Amino acid sequence: MKKAVDNFQASIPTVDFVPRNLVSSLNNPDGPSMYAKDKSQPIQAYQKNVNGTTYFYPPDTNGSNQPNGNIFDDPSGYLPMPSVESPTSSLYAQDDLRRDLLHRNALSMASPDSDRWPDLPETIEDYHDVYPLDIYGHSSKILSYSTSTYRATYSKTGEKCCLKRIHGFRLTITKYAPLIEAWKKINHANIVQLKDVFITKAFNDTSLMFIFNYHPDSESLQTRHFNSNETMNGYNDPFSSDPNAPRPYSHTKNAILRHQHSNGLLSENTLWNYAIQLSSALRVIHGSGLALRGLCLNRVLVTGHVNNRARLRINCVAITDILINDMASSNMIGHFQQEDLTDFGKLLLALACRSLIAVHQDNLATSIDLMARSYSSDIRNIIRYLLSTQRRHITELMPMIGARFYTQLDAAQNHSDNLENELSKEMENGRLFRLLVKLGSINERPEFNLDPAWSETGDRYMLKLFRDYLFHQVTEDGRPWLDMSHIVQTLNKLDSGSSDTICLYSRDEKTILVVSYQELKHCLEQSYCEIASVAASDDHIKAE
């Protein structure tokens, strides 16, 4: 029997991010340290203050306390730390990616509590498995209408969808059919696609339902980047009962600086990333002869927990068009598109100042002045252009973005390459899984074609010995020998039909066979085809 490798290592989980409130322990010799060489000698971390935020860096491999030059700005409160490679990292998807996908899948499969939502309908037209998505069960408002959000499964395709319900809608939507069809045709990476619009009485009233693509584990830009005590009806000023009342310059300046200090500034790369994605979405919407009508922080969903991978999607398209019920003429569409650009500028300004009060009309000049102190003239010019009163066009933003577009394109393509690499690992795992399915279907089969000894004779006996060689080896002292690399390497050789030979032992060691992987593959395919042909045979079923 093959002996175990002496220095076998167990899998080590990958560590990607450390909460900022834990890094203080790096310099504490009395407390635990994730970067200590041993329990008594922690490594001293390098720290640097940038715009009021203290960043900590572990020393490099040479032991010097110098940062790598890349300031990582993440509003979620996490700093990048070196990853620890697992011995099987080349065989499986990255831990953070797997964890993120599993979390999204869990959200997609969650079932509602019947005691908490006793009046929830089982089906809404062609949609079933209805699950409420509103936080704490509270509905929101769009204009004067109460709304609720649900996740459901489309019966015809099994696709998960997001259902936006407008309560008590008493108008007809027949006249909006051309508008709805125009929105349904827009399929863009930065827009939550509209799938359908219909009226239902499943909630014992007349509700208008908007069906969108479902993107689990998303949150709004406002939730991502602003404190909860500032999220009051869009851009309302929490310090004033009248948000339209003029405020002194010093009061406005101090209030904005206070929010910047509490929230922390976003990096300019993050702002450009957001600006490029949203401008791309607006270009498609305006190019289709439509207007968004009401772009704000609550209406933009963000998916992804790292800024350079964050995907923005404009949500709830077409809802405002129908609820306002004005059937805007073609000349008004141009006016609404100008309003979209103004809203776009306010959104970027609020993000740059990290303050919702920054976009009030009386505060714009002060906010732009404060923003210019922390960001380049380019980002200031693009916001000034969007907030100007001149005639603007979304395509004119492209020269202002300039070469930064290529930076974002390069980051997106690198991310795509990384995902393809992770997918290739799972693809290889799927190939090996199919081999194990075939082996499991043959080994220890109690009876086949009225022959109870079928799995113990001929080719099947060699496969049984191979199964023991693959999984049941032991060390000299009788302990199980577990080596993932041995299993993967052996299965790969079996799948390729290698000419390499192995020595197979029976459990009593009275039978010894020397066979090649090519012979074992032939035995496997022949035995499995025999089972598959009988399983698919109607004559065999009738005979039984």
Coordinates of C-alpha atoms in Angstrom, one line a residue:
M1 CA 0.0 0.0 0.0
K2 CA 1.1 3.5 -0.7
K3 CA 2.3 5.3 2.5
A4 CA 1.0 8.7 3.6
V5 CA 2.9 11.8 3.0
D6 CA 4.7 13.0 6.1
N7 CA 4.1 16.7 5.7
F8 CA 0.4 16.5 4.8
Q9 CA -1.2 19.9 5.4
A10 CA -4.8 20.6 6.2
S11 CA -6.7 23.3 4.2
I12 CA -6.2 26.8 5.5
P13 CA -9.2 29.2 5.0
T14 CA -8.4 32.3 3.0
V15 CA -8.4 35.6 5.0
D16 CA -9.3 38.5 2.7
F17 CA -10.5 41.4 4.9
V18 CA -10.1 42.3 8.6
P19 CA -12.6 44.7 10.2
R20 CA -11.0 48.1 10.9
N21 CA -12.0 47.9 14.6
L22 CA -9.8 44.8 15.0
V23 CA -6.5 46.2 13.6
S24 CA -5.8 47.9 16.8
S25 CA -4.8 44.5 18.2
L26 CA -1.9 44.4 15.8
N27 CA 0.2 46.6 18.0
N28 CA -1.0 45.1 21.3
P29 CA 1.5 42.5 22.5
D30 CA -1.0 41.4 25.2
G31 CA -3.8 40.6 22.9
P32 CA -4.2 38.2 19.9
S33 CA -2.7 39.3 16.6
M34 CA -3.5 37.9 13.2
Y35 CA -0.1 38.8 12.0
A36 CA 2.1 37.6 14.9
K37 CA 5.0 35.3 14.1
D38 CA 4.2 33.6 17.5
K39 CA 2.1 34.3 20.5
S40 CA 4.7 36.4 22.2
Q41 CA 6.0 38.5 19.2
P42 CA 3.4 40.5 17.2
I43 CA 4.5 42.2 14.1
Q44 CA 4.5 46.0 14.2
A45 CA 2.1 47.5 11.6
Y46 CA 2.7 50.7 9.6
Q47 CA -0.1 53.3 9.9
K48 CA -0.9 56.4 7.9
N49 CA -3.6 59.0 8.2
V50 CA -5.4 60.0 5.0
N51 CA -8.2 62.5 5.1
G52 CA -8.9 61.8 8.7
T53 CA -8.9 58.0 8.3
T54 CA -6.1 55.9 9.8
Y55 CA -5.0 53.0 7.6
F56 CA -2.9 50.1 8.9
Y57 CA -0.5 48.0 6.8
P58 CA 1.4 44.9 7.7
P59 CA 5.2 44.9 6.9
D60 CA 6.2 43.4 3.6
T61 CA 8.3 40.2 3.1
N62 CA 11.5 42.2 3.7
G63 CA 10.2 43.3 7.1
S64 CA 10.0 47.0 6.3
N65 CA 7.0 49.0 7.4
Q66 CA 6.2 50.6 4.1
P67 CA 2.8 50.6 2.4
N68 CA 2.5 49.4 -1.2
G69 CA 1.3 52.8 -2.4
N70 CA -2.3 51.8 -3.0
I71 CA -4.7 53.4 -0.5
F72 CA -7.7 51.2 -0.3
D73 CA -10.9 53.1 0.4
D74 CA -13.8 50.9 1.4
P75 CA -16.8 52.5 3.2
S76 CA -17.8 49.1 4.6
G77 CA -15.0 49.5 7.2
Y78 CA -12.6 46.8 5.9
L79 CA -9.0 46.9 4.9
P80 CA -7.3 44.5 2.5
M81 CA -5.0 42.0 4.1
P82 CA -2.7 39.4 2.6
S83 CA -4.5 36.2 1.6
V84 CA -3.3 32.8 2.9
E85 CA -3.2 30.4 0.0
S86 CA -4.8 27.0 0.7
P87 CA -3.1 23.8 -0.6
T88 CA -6.3 23.1 -2.6
S89 CA -6.8 26.7 -3.8
S90 CA -6.1 25.7 -7.3
L91 CA -8.9 23.1 -7.2
Y92 CA -11.8 25.2 -5.8
A93 CA -13.3 28.6 -6.2
Q94 CA -12.0 31.4 -3.9
D95 CA -13.5 31.3 -0.5
D96 CA -14.9 34.9 -0.7
L97 CA -16.5 34.2 -4.1
R98 CA -18.0 30.9 -2.9
R99 CA -19.3 32.5 0.3
D100 CA -20.9 35.4 -1.7
L101 CA -22.6 33.0 -4.2
L102 CA -23.8 30.8 -1.4
H103 CA -25.2 33.8 0.4
R104 CA -27.0 35.0 -2.7
N105 CA -28.4 31.5 -3.3
A106 CA -29.7 31.3 0.3
L107 CA -31.5 34.6 -0.2
S108 CA -33.0 33.3 -3.4
M109 CA -34.3 30.2 -1.7
A110 CA -35.6 31.7 1.5
S111 CA -39.2 30.8 2.4
P112 CA -41.6 33.2 4.1
D113 CA -42.9 32.7 7.7
S114 CA -46.6 32.0 7.4
D115 CA -47.2 33.3 11.0
R116 CA -45.6 36.6 10.2
W117 CA -47.2 37.0 6.8
P118 CA -50.6 35.2 7.1
D119 CA -52.2 37.2 4.2
L120 CA -49.4 36.6 1.7
P121 CA -50.9 35.1 -1.5
E122 CA -49.4 31.7 -2.7
T123 CA -49.4 32.9 -6.3
I124 CA -49.6 36.2 -8.1
E125 CA -50.7 35.4 -11.7
D126 CA -47.9 33.3 -13.1
Y127 CA -45.6 33.8 -10.1
H128 CA -45.3 31.5 -7.1
D129 CA -43.1 31.1 -4.0
V130 CA -43.8 34.8 -3.1
Y131 CA -41.4 36.2 -0.5
P132 CA -41.5 39.7 1.0
L133 CA -38.3 41.8 0.6
D134 CA -39.3 44.9 2.5
I135 CA -37.1 45.5 5.5
Y136 CA -38.9 44.6 8.7
G137 CA -42.1 44.2 6.7
H138 CA -42.6 48.0 6.2
S139 CA -43.8 49.2 2.9
S140 CA -42.4 52.4 1.2
K141 CA -43.9 55.1 -0.8
I142 CA -43.5 56.3 -4.4
L143 CA -45.3 59.6 -4.9
S144 CA -48.6 59.2 -3.1
Y145 CA -48.8 55.4 -3.5
S146 CA -47.8 52.8 -0.9
T147 CA -45.5 50.1 -2.3
S148 CA -44.3 46.7 -1.4
T149 CA -41.5 44.5 -2.8
Y150 CA -41.5 40.7 -3.2
R151 CA -39.4 38.0 -4.7
A152 CA -41.2 35.3 -6.6
T153 CA -40.5 32.5 -9.1
Y154 CA -41.9 32.7 -12.7
S155 CA -43.8 29.5 -13.3
K156 CA -42.9 29.3 -17.1
T157 CA -39.2 29.5 -16.7
G158 CA -38.3 29.0 -13.0
E159 CA -36.6 32.4 -13.0
K160 CA -36.4 34.4 -9.8
C161 CA -38.0 37.9 -10.2
C162 CA -38.5 41.0 -8.2
L163 CA -42.1 42.2 -7.9
K164 CA -42.8 45.8 -7.1
R165 CA -46.4 46.3 -6.0
I166 CA -48.2 49.6 -6.2
H167 CA -51.1 49.4 -3.7
G168 CA -54.6 50.6 -4.7
F169 CA -54.0 51.5 -8.3
R170 CA -57.3 52.2 -9.9
L171 CA -56.3 53.4 -13.4
T172 CA -55.9 51.4 -16.6
I173 CA -52.5 50.8 -18.2
T174 CA -53.6 50.0 -21.7
K175 CA -52.5 53.4 -23.0
Y176 CA -49.0 52.8 -21.6
A177 CA -48.4 49.7 -23.6
P178 CA -46.0 51.3 -26.1
L179 CA -44.1 52.9 -23.2
I180 CA -43.9 49.6 -21.3
E181 CA -42.7 47.8 -24.4
A182 CA -40.0 50.4 -24.9
W183 CA -38.7 49.9 -21.4
K184 CA -38.8 46.1 -21.6
K185 CA -36.5 46.3 -24.7
I186 CA -33.7 48.0 -22.7
N187 CA -31.3 45.3 -21.5
H188 CA -28.2 47.0 -20.0
A189 CA -25.6 45.9 -17.4
N190 CA -26.4 49.0 -15.3
I191 CA -30.2 48.8 -15.4
V192 CA -32.5 46.5 -13.6
Q193 CA -34.5 45.1 -16.6
L194 CA -38.2 45.5 -16.7
K195 CA -39.9 42.1 -17.5
D196 CA -43.6 42.8 -17.3
V197 CA -46.3 45.1 -16.0
F198 CA -49.9 43.9 -15.1
I199 CA -52.7 44.6 -12.7
T200 CA -53.7 41.9 -10.1
K201 CA -56.3 41.3 -7.4
A202 CA -54.3 38.7 -5.6
F203 CA -54.0 41.0 -2.6
N204 CA -57.7 41.6 -2.4
D205 CA -57.4 45.0 -4.0
T206 CA -56.4 46.4 -7.3
S207 CA -52.6 46.4 -7.3
L208 CA -50.2 47.4 -10.1
M209 CA -47.3 44.9 -10.4
F210 CA -43.9 45.8 -12.0
I211 CA -41.8 42.7 -12.6
F212 CA -38.0 43.2 -12.7
N213 CA -34.9 41.0 -12.7
Y214 CA -33.9 39.9 -9.2
H215 CA -30.5 40.7 -7.9
P216 CA -30.0 39.2 -4.4
D217 CA -27.8 40.8 -1.8
S218 CA -28.1 44.3 -3.3
E219 CA -28.5 47.6 -1.4
S220 CA -29.1 51.2 -2.4
L221 CA -26.3 53.7 -2.7
Q222 CA -27.8 55.6 0.1
T223 CA -27.7 52.6 2.4
R224 CA -24.1 51.8 1.3
H225 CA -22.6 55.2 1.8
F226 CA -24.7 57.2 4.3
N227 CA -25.5 57.0 8.0
S228 CA -29.0 55.9 8.8
N229 CA -29.7 59.1 10.7
E230 CA -29.3 61.1 7.5
T231 CA -31.5 59.0 5.3
M232 CA -34.7 61.0 5.6
N233 CA -36.8 61.1 2.4
G234 CA -34.0 61.4 -0.1
Y235 CA -32.1 64.7 0.3
N236 CA -34.0 66.3 3.3
D237 CA -31.9 68.3 5.8
P238 CA -32.0 66.6 9.2
F239 CA -30.9 69.9 10.8
S240 CA -33.8 72.0 9.5
S241 CA -37.5 71.7 9.6
D242 CA -37.6 73.7 6.3
P243 CA -35.1 72.3 3.9
N244 CA -35.7 75.2 1.5
A245 CA -34.8 77.8 4.0
P246 CA -31.5 79.6 3.3
R247 CA -28.7 78.7 5.6
P248 CA -25.6 80.8 6.5
Y249 CA -22.4 79.8 4.7
S250 CA -20.7 78.9 7.9
H251 CA -23.5 76.7 9.1
T252 CA -23.7 74.8 5.8
K253 CA -20.0 74.4 5.6
N254 CA -19.7 73.1 9.1
A255 CA -22.6 70.7 8.6
I256 CA -21.1 69.3 5.4
L257 CA -17.7 68.9 7.0
R258 CA -19.3 67.2 10.0
H259 CA -20.9 64.6 7.7
Q260 CA -17.6 64.2 5.8
H261 CA -15.8 63.5 9.0
S262 CA -18.3 61.0 10.3
N263 CA -18.7 59.2 6.9
G264 CA -15.2 59.4 5.5
L265 CA -14.5 60.5 1.9
L266 CA -14.8 58.2 -1.0
S267 CA -11.8 57.7 -3.2
E268 CA -11.8 59.5 -6.6
N269 CA -11.5 56.2 -8.4
T270 CA -14.8 55.1 -6.7
L271 CA -16.5 58.3 -7.9
W272 CA -15.3 57.8 -11.4
N273 CA -16.4 54.2 -11.3
Y274 CA -19.9 55.2 -10.3
A275 CA -20.0 58.1 -12.8
I276 CA -19.0 55.8 -15.7
Q277 CA -21.6 53.2 -14.9
L278 CA -24.5 55.6 -14.4
S279 CA -23.6 57.6 -17.5
S280 CA -23.6 54.4 -19.5
A281 CA -27.1 53.6 -18.3
L282 CA -28.4 57.1 -19.0
R283 CA -26.8 57.1 -22.5
V284 CA -28.9 54.0 -23.3
I285 CA -32.1 55.3 -21.7
H286 CA -31.8 58.7 -23.5
G287 CA -30.8 57.1 -26.7
S288 CA -34.0 55.1 -26.6
G289 CA -36.1 58.3 -26.4
L290 CA -36.9 57.8 -22.7
A291 CA -36.2 59.6 -19.5
L292 CA -35.6 58.1 -16.1
R293 CA -37.4 60.9 -14.2
G294 CA -36.1 60.9 -10.6
L295 CA -32.5 59.6 -10.3
C296 CA -31.6 59.5 -6.7
L297 CA -29.4 57.5 -4.3
N298 CA -32.3 55.3 -3.2
R299 CA -33.0 54.3 -6.8
V300 CA -29.5 53.0 -7.6
L301 CA -28.7 49.4 -6.4
V302 CA -25.1 48.4 -5.7
T303 CA -24.0 44.8 -5.7
G304 CA -20.5 43.7 -4.6
H305 CA -18.5 44.5 -1.4
V306 CA -15.4 46.0 -2.9
N307 CA -15.5 49.3 -4.7
N308 CA -13.6 48.4 -7.8
R309 CA -16.0 45.5 -8.3
A310 CA -19.2 47.3 -7.3
R311 CA -21.9 47.0 -9.9
L312 CA -24.5 49.8 -10.1
R313 CA -28.0 49.2 -11.4
I314 CA -30.7 51.8 -11.8
N315 CA -33.9 50.4 -10.4
C316 CA -37.7 50.9 -10.7
V317 CA -37.7 52.2 -14.3
A318 CA -41.0 53.1 -15.9
I319 CA -42.8 53.4 -12.5
T320 CA -42.7 57.2 -12.4
D321 CA -44.0 57.4 -16.0
I322 CA -47.1 55.5 -15.2
L323 CA -47.9 56.8 -11.7
I324 CA -47.6 60.5 -12.8
N325 CA -50.1 59.7 -15.6
D326 CA -49.2 62.6 -17.9
M327 CA -48.2 60.8 -21.0
A328 CA -45.4 63.2 -21.8
S329 CA -45.1 64.4 -25.3
S330 CA -41.9 64.1 -27.3
N331 CA -40.9 67.7 -26.6
M332 CA -41.3 67.1 -22.9
I333 CA -39.0 64.1 -23.0
G334 CA -36.1 66.4 -23.7
H335 CA -37.0 68.4 -20.7
F336 CA -37.1 65.3 -18.5
Q337 CA -33.7 64.2 -19.9
Q338 CA -32.3 67.5 -18.8
E339 CA -33.7 66.9 -15.3
D340 CA -32.0 63.4 -15.3
L341 CA -28.6 65.1 -15.9
T342 CA -29.3 67.5 -13.1
D343 CA -30.2 64.6 -10.8
F344 CA -27.1 62.8 -11.9
G345 CA -24.9 65.8 -10.9
K346 CA -26.6 66.0 -7.5
L347 CA -26.1 62.3 -6.9
L348 CA -22.3 62.6 -7.6
L349 CA -22.1 65.8 -5.5
A350 CA -23.8 64.1 -2.5
L351 CA -21.4 61.1 -2.8
A352 CA -18.3 63.4 -3.1
C353 CA -19.4 65.4 0.0
R354 CA -20.8 62.4 1.8
S355 CA -23.7 64.5 2.8
L356 CA -27.3 64.7 1.7
I357 CA -27.7 68.4 2.6
A358 CA -24.9 69.2 0.1
V359 CA -27.3 69.1 -2.8
H360 CA -29.9 71.6 -1.6
Q361 CA -30.1 74.5 -4.0
D362 CA -28.7 77.0 -1.5
N363 CA -25.8 74.8 -0.6
L364 CA -24.6 73.9 -4.1
A365 CA -21.9 76.6 -4.4
T366 CA -20.5 75.8 -0.9
S367 CA -20.6 72.0 -1.6
I368 CA -18.7 72.4 -4.9
D369 CA -16.1 74.6 -3.2
L370 CA -15.6 72.0 -0.4
M371 CA -15.5 69.1 -2.9
A372 CA -12.7 70.9 -4.9
R373 CA -10.4 70.7 -1.9
S374 CA -10.4 66.9 -1.9
Y375 CA -10.9 65.9 -5.6
S376 CA -9.3 66.8 -8.9
S377 CA -10.6 69.6 -11.2
D378 CA -11.9 66.9 -13.6
I379 CA -14.5 65.5 -11.2
R380 CA -15.4 69.1 -10.2
N381 CA -15.9 70.1 -13.9
I382 CA -18.1 67.1 -14.7
I383 CA -20.4 67.9 -11.7
R384 CA -20.5 71.6 -12.6
Y385 CA -21.4 70.7 -16.1
L386 CA -24.3 68.4 -15.0
L387 CA -25.6 71.1 -12.6
S388 CA -25.4 74.0 -15.1
T389 CA -28.4 75.5 -16.7
Q390 CA -27.1 75.2 -20.2
R391 CA -28.4 72.6 -22.7
R392 CA -26.6 69.4 -21.9
H393 CA -26.3 65.9 -23.5
I394 CA -25.2 62.7 -21.9
T395 CA -22.8 61.9 -24.8
E396 CA -20.8 65.1 -23.9
L397 CA -19.6 63.4 -20.7
M398 CA -17.4 61.0 -22.6
P399 CA -14.6 63.5 -23.4
M400 CA -14.7 64.6 -19.7
I401 CA -14.3 61.0 -18.6
G402 CA -11.4 60.5 -21.0
A403 CA -8.8 57.8 -20.4
R404 CA -10.5 56.9 -17.1
F405 CA -12.9 54.9 -19.1
Y406 CA -10.1 52.5 -20.1
T407 CA -9.1 52.1 -16.5
Q408 CA -12.6 50.9 -15.6
L409 CA -12.8 48.7 -18.8
D410 CA -9.5 47.1 -17.8
A411 CA -10.7 46.5 -14.3
A412 CA -14.0 44.9 -15.6
Q413 CA -12.1 42.7 -18.0
N414 CA -9.7 41.6 -15.3
H415 CA -12.6 40.7 -13.1
S416 CA -14.2 38.8 -15.9
D417 CA -10.9 36.8 -16.4
N418 CA -10.8 36.1 -12.7
L419 CA -14.4 34.8 -12.7
E420 CA -13.6 32.6 -15.8
N421 CA -10.6 31.2 -14.0
E422 CA -12.8 30.4 -10.9
L423 CA -15.4 28.8 -13.2
S424 CA -12.8 26.6 -14.8
K425 CA -12.0 25.2 -11.4
E426 CA -15.6 24.2 -10.8
M427 CA -15.8 22.9 -14.4
E428 CA -12.9 20.5 -13.6
N429 CA -14.6 19.5 -10.4
G430 CA -17.8 18.7 -12.3
R431 CA -15.8 16.5 -14.7
L432 CA -14.3 14.5 -11.8
F433 CA -17.8 14.4 -10.1
R434 CA -19.1 12.6 -13.2
L435 CA -16.4 10.0 -12.8
L436 CA -17.3 9.4 -9.2
V437 CA -21.0 9.1 -10.2
K438 CA -20.1 6.3 -12.6
L439 CA -17.9 4.5 -10.0
G440 CA -20.7 4.8 -7.4
S441 CA -23.2 3.4 -9.8
I442 CA -21.1 0.3 -10.3
N443 CA -19.4 -0.4 -7.0
E444 CA -21.3 -2.6 -4.5
R445 CA -24.3 -2.9 -6.8
P446 CA -26.3 -5.6 -5.0
E447 CA -27.8 -7.2 -8.1
F448 CA -27.8 -6.6 -11.9
N449 CA -29.6 -8.6 -14.5
L450 CA -30.5 -11.2 -11.9
D451 CA -26.8 -11.7 -11.1
P452 CA -26.1 -10.8 -7.4
A453 CA -22.3 -11.2 -7.9
W454 CA -22.2 -8.9 -11.0
S455 CA -20.3 -6.1 -9.2
E456 CA -17.7 -8.6 -7.8
T457 CA -16.6 -10.2 -11.0
G458 CA -14.8 -9.3 -14.2
D459 CA -14.2 -5.7 -14.9
R460 CA -16.3 -4.6 -11.9
Y461 CA -13.9 -6.4 -9.5
M462 CA -11.0 -4.3 -10.8
L463 CA -13.1 -1.1 -10.3
K464 CA -13.8 -2.2 -6.7
L465 CA -10.1 -2.6 -6.0
F466 CA -9.5 0.8 -7.7
R467 CA -12.1 2.3 -5.3
D468 CA -10.1 1.0 -2.3
Y469 CA -6.9 2.4 -3.9
L470 CA -8.6 5.8 -4.3
F471 CA -10.3 6.2 -1.0
H472 CA -9.4 3.5 1.5
Q473 CA -5.6 3.6 1.9
V474 CA -4.1 3.6 5.4
T475 CA -0.8 4.4 7.0
E476 CA 1.6 1.9 8.5
D477 CA -0.1 2.2 11.9
G478 CA -3.5 1.7 10.4
R479 CA -4.7 5.3 10.4
P480 CA -6.8 6.5 7.4
W481 CA -4.6 8.3 4.8
L482 CA -6.4 11.4 3.5
D483 CA -4.8 13.2 0.6
M484 CA -7.0 15.3 -1.7
S485 CA -4.2 15.7 -4.2
H486 CA -3.9 11.9 -4.5
I487 CA -7.6 11.6 -5.2
V488 CA -7.6 14.4 -7.8
Q489 CA -4.5 13.3 -9.6
T490 CA -5.7 9.7 -9.7
L491 CA -9.1 10.7 -11.1
N492 CA -7.5 12.9 -13.7
K493 CA -5.3 10.1 -14.9
L494 CA -8.4 7.8 -15.1
D495 CA -10.3 10.4 -17.1
S496 CA -7.4 10.9 -19.6
G497 CA -6.8 7.1 -19.9
S498 CA -3.1 7.4 -18.9
S499 CA -0.8 4.6 -19.7
D500 CA 0.7 4.8 -16.2
T501 CA 0.2 1.6 -14.2
I502 CA -0.8 1.1 -10.6
C503 CA -0.8 -1.9 -8.2
L504 CA -4.2 -2.9 -6.8
Y505 CA -4.5 -5.1 -3.7
S506 CA -7.5 -6.9 -2.4
R507 CA -8.4 -6.3 1.2
D508 CA -7.0 -9.7 2.3
E509 CA -3.9 -9.0 0.1
K510 CA -4.3 -12.4 -1.6
T511 CA -5.0 -10.7 -5.0
I512 CA -2.6 -8.3 -6.6
L513 CA -3.3 -6.7 -10.0
V514 CA -1.0 -4.4 -12.0
V515 CA -3.2 -2.4 -14.5
S516 CA -3.0 0.8 -16.4
Y517 CA -5.4 3.7 -16.1
Q518 CA -6.3 3.1 -19.7
E519 CA -7.5 -0.4 -18.9
L520 CA -9.5 0.9 -15.9
K521 CA -11.2 3.6 -18.0
H522 CA -12.2 0.9 -20.5
C523 CA -13.7 -1.2 -17.6
L524 CA -15.5 1.8 -16.2
E525 CA -17.0 2.9 -19.5
Q526 CA -18.0 -0.6 -20.5
S527 CA -19.7 -1.4 -17.1
Y528 CA -21.5 2.0 -16.9
C529 CA -22.8 1.7 -20.5
E530 CA -24.1 -1.8 -19.6
I531 CA -26.1 -0.3 -16.7
A532 CA -27.2 2.7 -18.7
S533 CA -28.5 0.6 -21.6
V534 CA -30.6 -1.6 -19.3
A535 CA -31.9 1.5 -17.5
A536 CA -33.1 3.0 -20.8
S537 CA -34.5 -0.2 -22.2
D538 CA -38.4 -0.4 -22.4
D539 CA -38.2 -4.2 -23.2
H540 CA -36.4 -4.8 -19.9
I541 CA -39.0 -2.9 -17.9
K542 CA -41.8 -4.9 -19.6
A543 CA -40.1 -8.2 -19.0
E544 CA -39.8 -7.5 -15.3

